[in-house]
Amino acid sequence: MIVGIDLGTTHSLVGSMQSGFPVLVADENGERLTPSAVWFPEAGEPVVGRAALARRQEFPDRVATSVKRLMGSRSSEEKRSRIVIGQRTWTPEEVSSLILKKLKSDAERSLGSPIDRAVITVPAHFNDAQRSATKRAGELAGFSVERIVSEPTAAALAYGLDRLGENAKVVVYDLGGGTFDVSVLLLSSGVFEVLSTNGDTRLGGDDLDAALAAAWDLPQQVAEKIKCALSEAADVVFEGKTYTRAALDAICLPIIARTRKNCIRAMADANLESSGLSAVVLVGGATRMPLVRKFVAEVFGREPDTSQHPDEAVALGATIQAGILSGEVHNMTLLDVTPLSLGIETFGGLMNVIIPRNSTIPCKAGEMFTNAVGNQSGMRISVLQGEREMAKDNWKLGGFDVAFAPLPKGRARVGVQFELDANGILNVLARDTATGEDTVVKIESAVEVSDEAVEKMLGDSLEHAFEDMDERVFTEACLKADEMLPAVDAALLQLGSAIGEGERAALSVLINKVRSAQADKSSSRLKSALAALDEATQPLATLLIEKALGENS
Ligand code: AMP
């Protein structure tokens, strides 16, 4: 088993794959966020987490926080990056290793087995020295560090963005307590590549707290509580005073707006316009603020995806990466399939499947259709989903009309193409091959079907399998009858006296059999009547050809 670790500036988290799902581990108090703080008591072992943070007021010189900022400093700065506690100095990676050790023991207690392999995340802008220092911290904690992963890459995995498909470009906007990072990623061969990264290592939620504390004349911790509460409520009352979200937004906006230039630079460095983005995702506790979400939407010209907990996404992604490395995620490769067949309605109200059920997404398929009636000047394309033989029993997802120049029956040629993209969006294209004119319709709901609905559809199709099949056979036979009967009439008229009375009477019996089977809706009788008529009219076809040849000579 490999665990995934988000080693954060203010908080750290650890997770493991459990029955194919990434799950974050809680400590003995049920907390999943472990403050990245270490208290070094005068005597005894260092203490990590909430208990360490609680000692900060009392022993400001004995509690180390935000050591992540000191990781992998250049040698000229190494002295300054040392953490001096009493008589002893610690390197940042030693302090980090204590945090990692605590996460390791929490995970071992929760999972009930020793764990010695880990994936650890680092900011995308970390250089080699910072990455090596992080790896060393992991090793000091007793881990074999299987991989160092960029935080935005982990977040993208947690948001399931690997499903977006080849060449998708996504933005990860990460606003934490003390730092801001924005990254542009490219999904290529199933792997995220960081195209650009930008940010401000001195900008975060703490700055908002400081500004709010000053404006409202409150201690910073209280200001933070009010800030967080205003992410949910439009106003909160504290000690008889009302604080509104509008007032909060007015104070915070100038600080949040400082991230704009970083976003613009990151986009420019990636050579990208907003229109080229497939998704924007949020990371970091401060992105829970409605103001931040609105700001991000405005800067990137699209609504951010808020489907994951912003403070857990990186750890979940690290866990998924750990699962991929250990082979556990391999089997649940994130390929989607179509839950039900997709097709269009054709002659006689039949379902014509274009993309069969269980096709891997993305996919593309097409078919050529023609006009059922002469001089028809258009065709209705009804897009259907389901497993039933008749169009009316399936679900109609949408429809549109394709116009074409009137042509004799069977002569118009309309190509219909279904293209289902990685997001489950179905693009239906109909092309009149005579003019090359395309009609394209986008259907958003071709994949998102509830499990119950899929089950019901599959159940119905099994239950009605025989009658459905019978109805299809009957409909197809009717279509054939509609084609044959007028043709036989026309042939008899054309051949005139070349056909004797007895022959005519025999054919008329067969024609009536077809008509009565059609009226009685008996598909078996209709099929045999059609076969008999077909055989009996073979000589007519020969005669017609001879007649035509005779007339010509
Ligand atoms: P992180 O570094 O990702 O843990 O983010 C911590 C920052 O997120 C701190 O500044 C918190 O005050 C802030 N934060 C956490 N939850 C909320 C919330 N619900 N609304 C606004 N800010 C929050």
XYZ file of C-alpha atoms and ligand atoms in Angstrom:
576
model
C 0.000 0.000 0.000
C 1.181 3.505 -0.867
C -0.255 6.594 0.845
C -0.733 10.002 -0.745
C 0.391 13.055 1.221
C -0.347 16.746 0.803
C 2.485 18.346 2.780
C 1.093 21.869 3.075
C 2.370 25.146 4.459
C -0.386 25.407 7.054
C -2.033 21.973 6.905
C -1.112 18.480 5.795
C -3.264 15.515 4.885
C -2.756 11.824 4.176
C -4.949 9.413 2.261
C -5.066 5.839 1.046
C -7.021 3.879 -1.523
C -9.792 1.873 0.100
C -11.826 -0.504 -2.084
C -10.865 1.504 -5.116
C -11.679 4.906 -3.630
C -9.312 7.566 -2.349
C -10.066 8.146 1.335
C -8.438 10.672 3.652
C -7.226 9.399 6.989
C -8.452 10.985 10.216
C -6.263 11.272 13.300
C -7.242 9.971 16.739
C -9.530 13.004 17.159
C -11.271 12.437 13.852
C -9.488 15.379 12.189
C -8.294 15.034 8.626
C -6.417 18.335 8.477
C -3.221 18.211 10.503
C -1.714 21.648 11.165
C 1.850 21.687 9.805
C 3.152 22.829 13.194
C 5.704 21.227 15.515
C 6.169 22.002 19.212
C 9.554 21.166 20.716
C 9.053 20.890 24.479
C 12.068 21.482 26.741
C 11.980 17.806 27.589
C 10.470 14.956 25.643
C 9.510 14.242 22.089
C 8.384 16.889 19.585
C 4.601 17.201 19.240
C 2.931 17.685 15.846
C -0.403 19.125 14.757
C -3.231 20.762 16.641
C -1.570 20.187 20.006
C 1.544 21.998 18.758
C -0.478 24.918 17.437
C -2.193 25.211 20.804
C 1.213 25.859 22.422
C 2.208 28.637 20.058
C 0.951 31.494 22.275
C 2.699 30.034 25.295
C 5.983 29.028 23.618
C 6.389 31.172 20.511
C 10.074 30.188 20.252
C 9.430 26.487 20.544
C 6.744 26.049 17.880
C 7.794 25.819 14.250
C 5.217 26.649 11.561
C 5.285 27.209 7.784
C 8.598 25.335 7.398
C 7.551 24.511 3.859
C 8.598 28.047 2.947
C 12.159 27.181 3.971
C 12.485 23.883 2.124
C 15.491 23.497 -0.164
C 16.902 26.972 0.309
C 20.078 27.820 -1.581
C 23.278 27.264 0.377
C 23.766 31.020 0.877
C 20.442 31.025 2.703
C 20.915 27.741 4.457
C 21.953 29.310 7.693
C 18.890 31.521 7.753
C 16.649 28.592 6.958
C 17.838 26.695 10.030
C 15.255 26.430 12.734
C 16.793 27.120 16.114
C 14.972 25.656 19.075
C 16.719 26.011 22.398
C 20.192 24.496 22.044
C 19.457 22.619 18.872
C 19.092 23.661 15.254
C 16.863 21.795 12.869
C 16.809 21.803 9.085
C 13.455 22.395 7.381
C 13.424 18.831 6.095
C 13.974 17.485 9.590
C 10.975 19.452 10.858
C 8.931 18.350 7.836
C 9.907 14.760 8.527
C 8.328 15.043 11.993
C 5.053 16.122 10.375
C 5.316 13.248 7.905
C 6.031 10.808 10.741
C 2.825 11.880 12.465
C 0.845 11.366 9.238
C 2.524 7.974 8.848
C 1.527 6.827 12.310
C -2.030 8.180 11.883
C -2.341 6.212 8.650
C -0.879 3.062 10.212
C -3.279 3.270 13.149
C -6.238 3.882 10.885
C -5.332 1.173 8.377
C -3.965 -1.278 10.924
C -0.779 -2.097 9.049
C 2.731 -0.681 8.651
C 3.102 1.746 5.764
C 6.425 2.680 4.261
C 5.693 4.026 0.777
C 4.346 7.454 -0.063
C 3.567 9.928 -2.830
C 4.151 13.508 -1.672
C 2.976 16.687 -3.375
C 4.920 19.914 -3.848
C 3.997 23.249 -5.450
C 4.453 23.278 -9.214
C 7.056 26.038 -8.886
C 9.302 24.013 -6.545
C 12.776 23.639 -8.038
C 14.978 20.551 -7.904
C 16.517 21.470 -4.551
C 13.087 21.974 -3.002
C 11.813 18.708 -4.449
C 14.878 16.823 -3.220
C 14.493 18.343 0.232
C 10.881 17.169 0.295
C 11.923 13.696 -0.774
C 14.598 13.659 1.933
C 12.004 14.680 4.527
C 9.916 11.699 3.458
C 12.882 9.364 3.765
C 13.766 10.733 7.198
C 10.201 9.909 8.234
C 10.771 6.308 7.155
C 9.038 6.417 3.782
C 10.262 5.250 0.455
C 9.089 8.220 -1.607
C 7.628 6.677 -4.756
C 6.948 9.964 -6.454
C 6.934 13.706 -5.925
C 3.834 15.110 -7.641
C 2.955 18.717 -8.417
C 0.018 19.977 -6.385
C -2.011 21.210 -9.381
C -1.512 17.858 -11.097
C -2.818 16.079 -8.025
C -5.779 18.470 -7.848
C -6.572 17.830 -11.502
C -6.607 14.077 -10.825
C -8.933 14.588 -7.872
C -11.317 16.596 -10.029
C -11.260 13.757 -12.567
C -9.903 16.043 -15.259
C -8.004 13.142 -16.822
C -11.358 12.313 -18.422
C -11.363 15.487 -20.451
C -9.355 13.829 -23.169
C -6.213 14.457 -25.122
C -4.923 18.037 -25.245
C -7.379 19.397 -22.721
C -6.003 22.490 -21.019
C -7.010 23.294 -17.479
C -6.291 25.969 -14.912
C -5.754 25.187 -11.246
C -6.308 28.268 -9.053
C -4.924 27.604 -5.587
C -5.426 30.197 -2.861
C -4.403 28.901 0.541
C -3.687 30.512 3.865
C -0.356 32.024 2.943
C 0.366 31.371 -0.712
C -1.240 31.743 -4.088
C -0.458 29.515 -7.076
C -1.997 29.379 -10.499
C -1.024 26.680 -12.987
C -1.994 25.814 -16.521
C -1.890 22.100 -17.283
C -2.020 20.179 -20.514
C -3.374 16.654 -20.580
C -1.195 14.720 -22.994
C -1.127 10.927 -23.371
C -3.145 10.670 -20.182
C -0.575 12.613 -18.157
C -0.750 16.198 -16.947
C 2.071 18.416 -17.997
C 2.517 21.794 -16.286
C 2.583 24.338 -19.128
C 3.066 27.342 -16.903
C 2.863 28.357 -13.314
C 2.698 31.687 -11.560
C 1.779 32.975 -8.169
C 2.619 34.959 -5.108
C 4.283 33.221 -2.179
C 3.163 36.037 0.104
C -0.535 36.181 -0.657
C -3.320 34.189 0.922
C -6.226 33.990 3.298
C -4.036 35.329 6.120
C -3.797 38.655 4.302
C -7.573 38.821 4.172
C -7.743 38.135 7.905
C -5.254 40.927 8.599
C -7.185 43.410 6.446
C -10.508 42.436 8.015
C -9.066 42.615 11.532
C -7.815 46.128 10.842
C -11.042 47.319 9.208
C -13.309 45.835 11.857
C -10.993 46.383 14.800
C -11.064 42.721 15.814
C -8.410 40.140 16.667
C -7.224 38.350 13.533
C -8.546 34.945 14.656
C -12.021 36.396 15.127
C -11.843 38.100 11.749
C -10.976 34.739 10.175
C -13.971 33.058 11.841
C -16.293 35.752 10.526
C -14.710 35.489 7.067
C -15.310 31.746 6.937
C -18.879 32.103 8.227
C -19.594 34.678 5.507
C -18.739 32.079 2.862
C -22.008 30.394 3.839
C -24.180 33.220 5.149
C -24.852 36.697 3.769
C -24.379 38.193 7.229
C -23.285 37.128 10.698
C -23.733 38.749 14.095
C -20.794 38.820 16.491
C -21.020 40.508 19.870
C -24.084 42.438 18.811
C -22.560 43.716 15.590
C -23.619 42.604 12.129
C -20.980 41.812 9.544
C -22.151 41.446 5.947
C -20.713 39.593 3.028
C -20.959 42.783 0.993
C -18.693 44.577 3.479
C -16.309 41.612 3.527
C -16.168 41.546 -0.270
C -15.398 45.259 -0.406
C -12.443 44.821 1.966
C -11.154 41.629 0.332
C -11.555 42.494 -3.341
C -8.394 44.614 -3.675
C -6.357 41.724 -2.210
C -8.021 39.030 -4.328
C -7.626 41.248 -7.393
C -3.843 41.025 -6.960
C -4.063 37.463 -8.289
C -5.305 38.725 -11.663
C -1.874 39.601 -13.012
C -0.542 36.161 -12.055
C -3.437 34.517 -13.873
C -2.876 36.632 -16.961
C 0.841 35.841 -16.967
C 0.258 32.127 -16.520
C -2.159 32.126 -19.459
C 0.237 34.148 -21.599
C 3.156 31.860 -20.736
C 1.063 28.866 -21.743
C 0.164 30.717 -24.954
C -3.477 30.318 -24.187
C -6.721 32.279 -24.385
C -9.607 31.577 -22.027
C -11.551 30.100 -24.929
C -8.951 27.304 -25.137
C -9.619 26.107 -21.593
C -11.533 22.947 -20.807
C -11.843 23.519 -17.069
C -10.896 25.755 -14.163
C -10.628 24.115 -10.759
C -10.210 25.540 -7.282
C -7.791 24.496 -4.572
C -7.110 26.014 -1.145
C -9.463 26.966 1.663
C -9.815 30.583 0.594
C -11.454 29.547 -2.693
C -14.548 28.711 -0.674
C -15.271 32.427 -0.662
C -18.036 33.393 -3.107
C -16.029 36.500 -3.951
C -13.054 34.391 -5.067
C -15.273 32.117 -7.167
C -16.868 35.107 -8.869
C -13.469 36.660 -9.464
C -12.045 33.471 -10.967
C -15.075 33.109 -13.247
C -14.551 36.650 -14.452
C -10.787 36.337 -15.019
C -11.009 33.068 -16.977
C -14.356 33.658 -18.623
C -15.805 30.408 -17.315
C -17.362 29.093 -14.127
C -14.903 27.184 -11.955
C -15.581 23.549 -11.137
C -16.423 23.440 -7.429
C -17.299 19.762 -7.201
C -14.430 18.855 -4.834
C -13.483 20.109 -1.383
C -10.821 22.702 -2.214
C -8.762 21.861 0.863
C -8.795 18.112 0.207
C -8.338 17.947 -3.563
C -4.533 17.841 -3.517
C -4.396 15.047 -0.937
C -7.072 13.055 -2.772
C -5.152 13.447 -6.013
C -1.913 12.331 -4.320
C -3.824 9.294 -3.078
C -5.142 8.513 -6.551
C -1.586 8.826 -7.882
C -0.448 6.433 -5.145
C -3.205 4.060 -6.215
C -2.078 4.257 -9.825
C 1.509 3.445 -8.788
C 0.487 0.529 -6.610
C -1.678 -0.815 -9.398
C -4.881 -0.394 -7.449
C -6.350 2.275 -9.673
C -5.315 0.428 -12.786
C -8.508 -1.596 -12.932
C -10.785 1.351 -12.565
C -9.121 3.164 -15.455
C -11.172 6.246 -15.791
C -12.684 5.365 -19.136
C -16.355 6.101 -19.458
C -18.765 4.077 -21.526
C -22.202 4.896 -22.892
C -24.764 3.517 -20.461
C -27.404 3.130 -23.193
C -27.472 2.988 -26.993
C -27.849 6.168 -29.000
C -29.550 6.315 -32.369
C -32.177 7.943 -34.502
C -35.714 7.133 -35.523
C -36.034 5.745 -39.031
C -38.859 4.634 -41.346
C -41.794 3.065 -39.644
C -40.844 4.374 -36.214
C -37.892 2.024 -35.763
C -34.874 2.697 -33.566
C -31.695 2.761 -35.622
C -28.730 2.420 -33.274
C -25.698 4.504 -34.203
C -23.597 4.247 -31.033
C -24.286 0.974 -29.224
C -24.535 0.746 -25.489
C -21.197 0.278 -23.628
C -19.138 2.040 -26.298
C -16.038 3.675 -24.878
C -16.232 7.461 -24.745
C -15.113 9.441 -26.720
C -16.454 7.834 -29.880
C -17.826 8.626 -33.298
C -20.108 6.748 -35.697
C -22.317 7.506 -38.631
C -24.727 6.153 -41.183
C -26.349 7.200 -44.447
C -30.104 7.669 -44.667
C -32.454 8.308 -47.552
C -35.980 9.594 -48.158
C -38.849 7.154 -47.708
C -41.189 9.091 -49.941
C -40.639 10.727 -53.323
C -40.473 14.505 -53.491
C -39.921 14.749 -49.783
C -38.090 17.985 -49.111
C -36.837 17.321 -45.630
C -36.231 14.753 -42.977
C -36.898 14.836 -39.273
C -33.956 13.536 -37.242
C -35.079 12.353 -33.819
C -32.197 11.499 -31.516
C -33.023 8.560 -29.276
C -31.516 6.784 -26.325
C -32.424 3.315 -25.175
C -32.485 -0.384 -25.930
C -35.973 -0.830 -27.338
C -36.623 -1.724 -30.965
C -39.299 0.894 -31.515
C -38.468 4.578 -31.378
C -41.532 5.379 -29.267
C -40.303 3.145 -26.424
C -36.946 4.891 -26.181
C -36.182 8.324 -24.764
C -36.109 11.218 -27.113
C -33.074 13.424 -26.450
C -33.789 15.948 -29.154
C -34.589 16.394 -32.789
C -34.206 18.665 -35.757
C -35.176 18.932 -39.410
C -32.809 18.570 -42.307
C -34.016 20.145 -45.529
C -32.980 18.807 -48.919
C -33.937 19.313 -52.538
C -36.992 17.164 -53.453
C -35.862 13.937 -55.072
C -37.526 10.657 -56.009
C -37.934 8.149 -53.211
C -34.637 6.659 -52.048
C -32.513 9.181 -53.890
C -31.828 11.777 -51.199
C -28.653 11.057 -49.253
C -28.342 12.349 -45.716
C -25.335 11.347 -43.682
C -25.877 11.348 -39.939
C -22.906 11.360 -37.628
C -22.884 11.008 -33.837
C -19.828 12.243 -32.021
C -19.699 11.719 -28.272
C -16.901 13.682 -26.617
C -15.065 12.946 -23.391
C -17.521 15.129 -21.466
C -20.448 13.048 -22.606
C -21.698 15.760 -24.921
C -23.254 14.365 -28.083
C -22.828 16.317 -31.285
C -25.251 15.181 -33.947
C -24.371 16.216 -37.450
C -26.624 15.716 -40.466
C -25.232 16.402 -43.917
C -27.197 16.680 -47.129
C -24.680 15.100 -49.474
C -26.181 16.903 -52.488
C -25.391 20.369 -51.130
C -22.786 19.514 -48.496
C -24.862 21.516 -46.047
C -24.506 20.527 -42.394
C -26.927 20.784 -39.531
C -25.322 20.278 -36.149
C -27.098 19.841 -32.867
C -25.485 19.518 -29.470
C -27.092 17.274 -26.867
C -25.708 17.557 -23.360
C -27.461 14.716 -21.617
C -26.382 11.660 -23.573
C -24.326 10.049 -20.828
C -25.620 11.420 -17.551
C -28.362 8.930 -16.875
C -29.225 7.735 -13.401
C -28.385 4.127 -12.619
C -32.041 3.405 -11.866
C -33.141 4.742 -15.230
C -30.525 2.623 -17.010
C -31.620 -0.442 -15.077
C -35.255 0.168 -15.886
C -34.482 0.585 -19.579
C -32.438 -2.627 -19.664
C -35.110 -4.482 -17.694
C -37.861 -3.281 -20.054
C -35.870 -4.240 -23.124
C -35.420 -7.777 -21.792
C -39.015 -8.069 -20.699
C -40.313 -6.914 -24.070
C -37.585 -8.567 -26.134
C -39.938 -10.898 -28.064
C -42.775 -8.483 -28.737
C -40.221 -5.769 -29.592
C -38.514 -8.039 -32.077
C -41.868 -9.062 -33.518
C -42.834 -5.435 -33.932
C -39.562 -4.656 -35.672
C -39.944 -7.620 -38.040
C -43.535 -6.581 -38.766
C -42.571 -2.956 -39.370
C -39.751 -3.941 -41.683
C -42.110 -6.293 -43.557
C -44.691 -3.500 -43.869
C -42.047 -1.230 -45.340
C -41.265 -3.937 -47.865
C -44.986 -4.446 -48.644
C -45.417 -0.696 -49.147
C -42.655 -0.898 -51.699
C -43.763 -4.101 -53.454
C -47.526 -3.647 -53.846
C -47.379 -0.452 -55.926
C -44.537 -1.952 -57.974
C -46.620 -5.072 -58.786
C -49.622 -2.905 -59.706
C -47.467 -0.833 -62.014
C -45.973 -3.936 -63.652
C -49.386 -5.504 -64.273
C -50.601 -2.280 -65.852
C -47.538 -2.020 -68.027
C -47.553 -5.636 -69.191
C -51.293 -5.534 -70.030
C -52.367 -8.516 -72.168
C -48.967 -10.186 -71.796
C -50.350 -11.571 -68.529
C -53.199 -14.035 -68.708
C -56.383 -13.887 -66.631
C -55.483 -16.968 -64.612
C -52.079 -15.523 -63.740
C -53.653 -12.227 -62.733
C -56.159 -13.992 -60.489
C -53.367 -15.999 -58.825
C -51.347 -12.827 -58.188
C -54.376 -11.046 -56.828
C -54.846 -13.844 -54.264
C -51.262 -13.386 -53.140
C -51.672 -9.601 -52.963
C -54.755 -9.984 -50.812
C -52.872 -12.301 -48.492
C -50.275 -9.582 -47.992
C -52.985 -6.983 -47.331
C -54.877 -9.116 -44.844
C -51.694 -10.090 -42.959
C -50.835 -6.404 -42.766
C -54.320 -5.576 -41.498
C -54.131 -8.365 -38.914
C -50.668 -7.231 -37.838
C -49.342 -10.749 -38.197
C -45.674 -10.518 -38.897
C -45.181 -14.227 -39.627
C -48.076 -14.331 -42.156
C -46.908 -11.071 -43.672
C -43.393 -12.370 -44.116
C -44.485 -15.572 -45.855
C -47.074 -13.742 -47.975
C -44.391 -11.318 -49.107
C -42.015 -14.171 -49.913
C -44.715 -15.884 -51.965
C -45.589 -12.691 -53.821
C -41.940 -12.006 -54.440
C -41.469 -15.434 -55.995
C -44.623 -15.231 -58.069
C -43.686 -11.855 -59.491
C -40.215 -12.905 -60.614
C -41.527 -13.747 -64.142
C -43.065 -10.244 -64.292
C -39.657 -8.716 -63.767
C -38.224 -10.832 -66.560
C -41.133 -9.907 -68.844
C -40.680 -6.230 -68.078
C -37.033 -6.415 -69.045
C -37.825 -8.308 -72.264
C -40.528 -5.777 -73.081
C -38.143 -2.927 -72.523
C -35.519 -4.594 -74.715
C -38.113 -5.335 -77.409
C -39.280 -1.740 -77.479
C -35.749 -0.561 -77.836
C -34.838 -2.820 -80.750
P -5.334 26.136 3.095
O -3.937 26.706 3.157
O -5.706 25.592 1.762
O -5.665 25.228 4.215
O -6.308 27.401 3.249
C -6.395 28.072 4.455
C -7.066 29.377 4.207
O -8.408 29.163 3.758
C -7.174 30.198 5.465
O -6.898 31.540 5.161
C -8.618 30.026 5.858
O -9.083 31.146 6.585
C -9.293 29.944 4.521
N -10.588 29.291 4.609
C -10.875 28.042 5.049
N -12.190 27.816 4.986
C -12.755 28.950 4.518
C -14.097 29.331 4.237
N -15.129 28.522 4.447
N -14.302 30.579 3.743
C -13.271 31.406 3.518
N -12.001 31.100 3.770
C -11.736 29.881 4.263
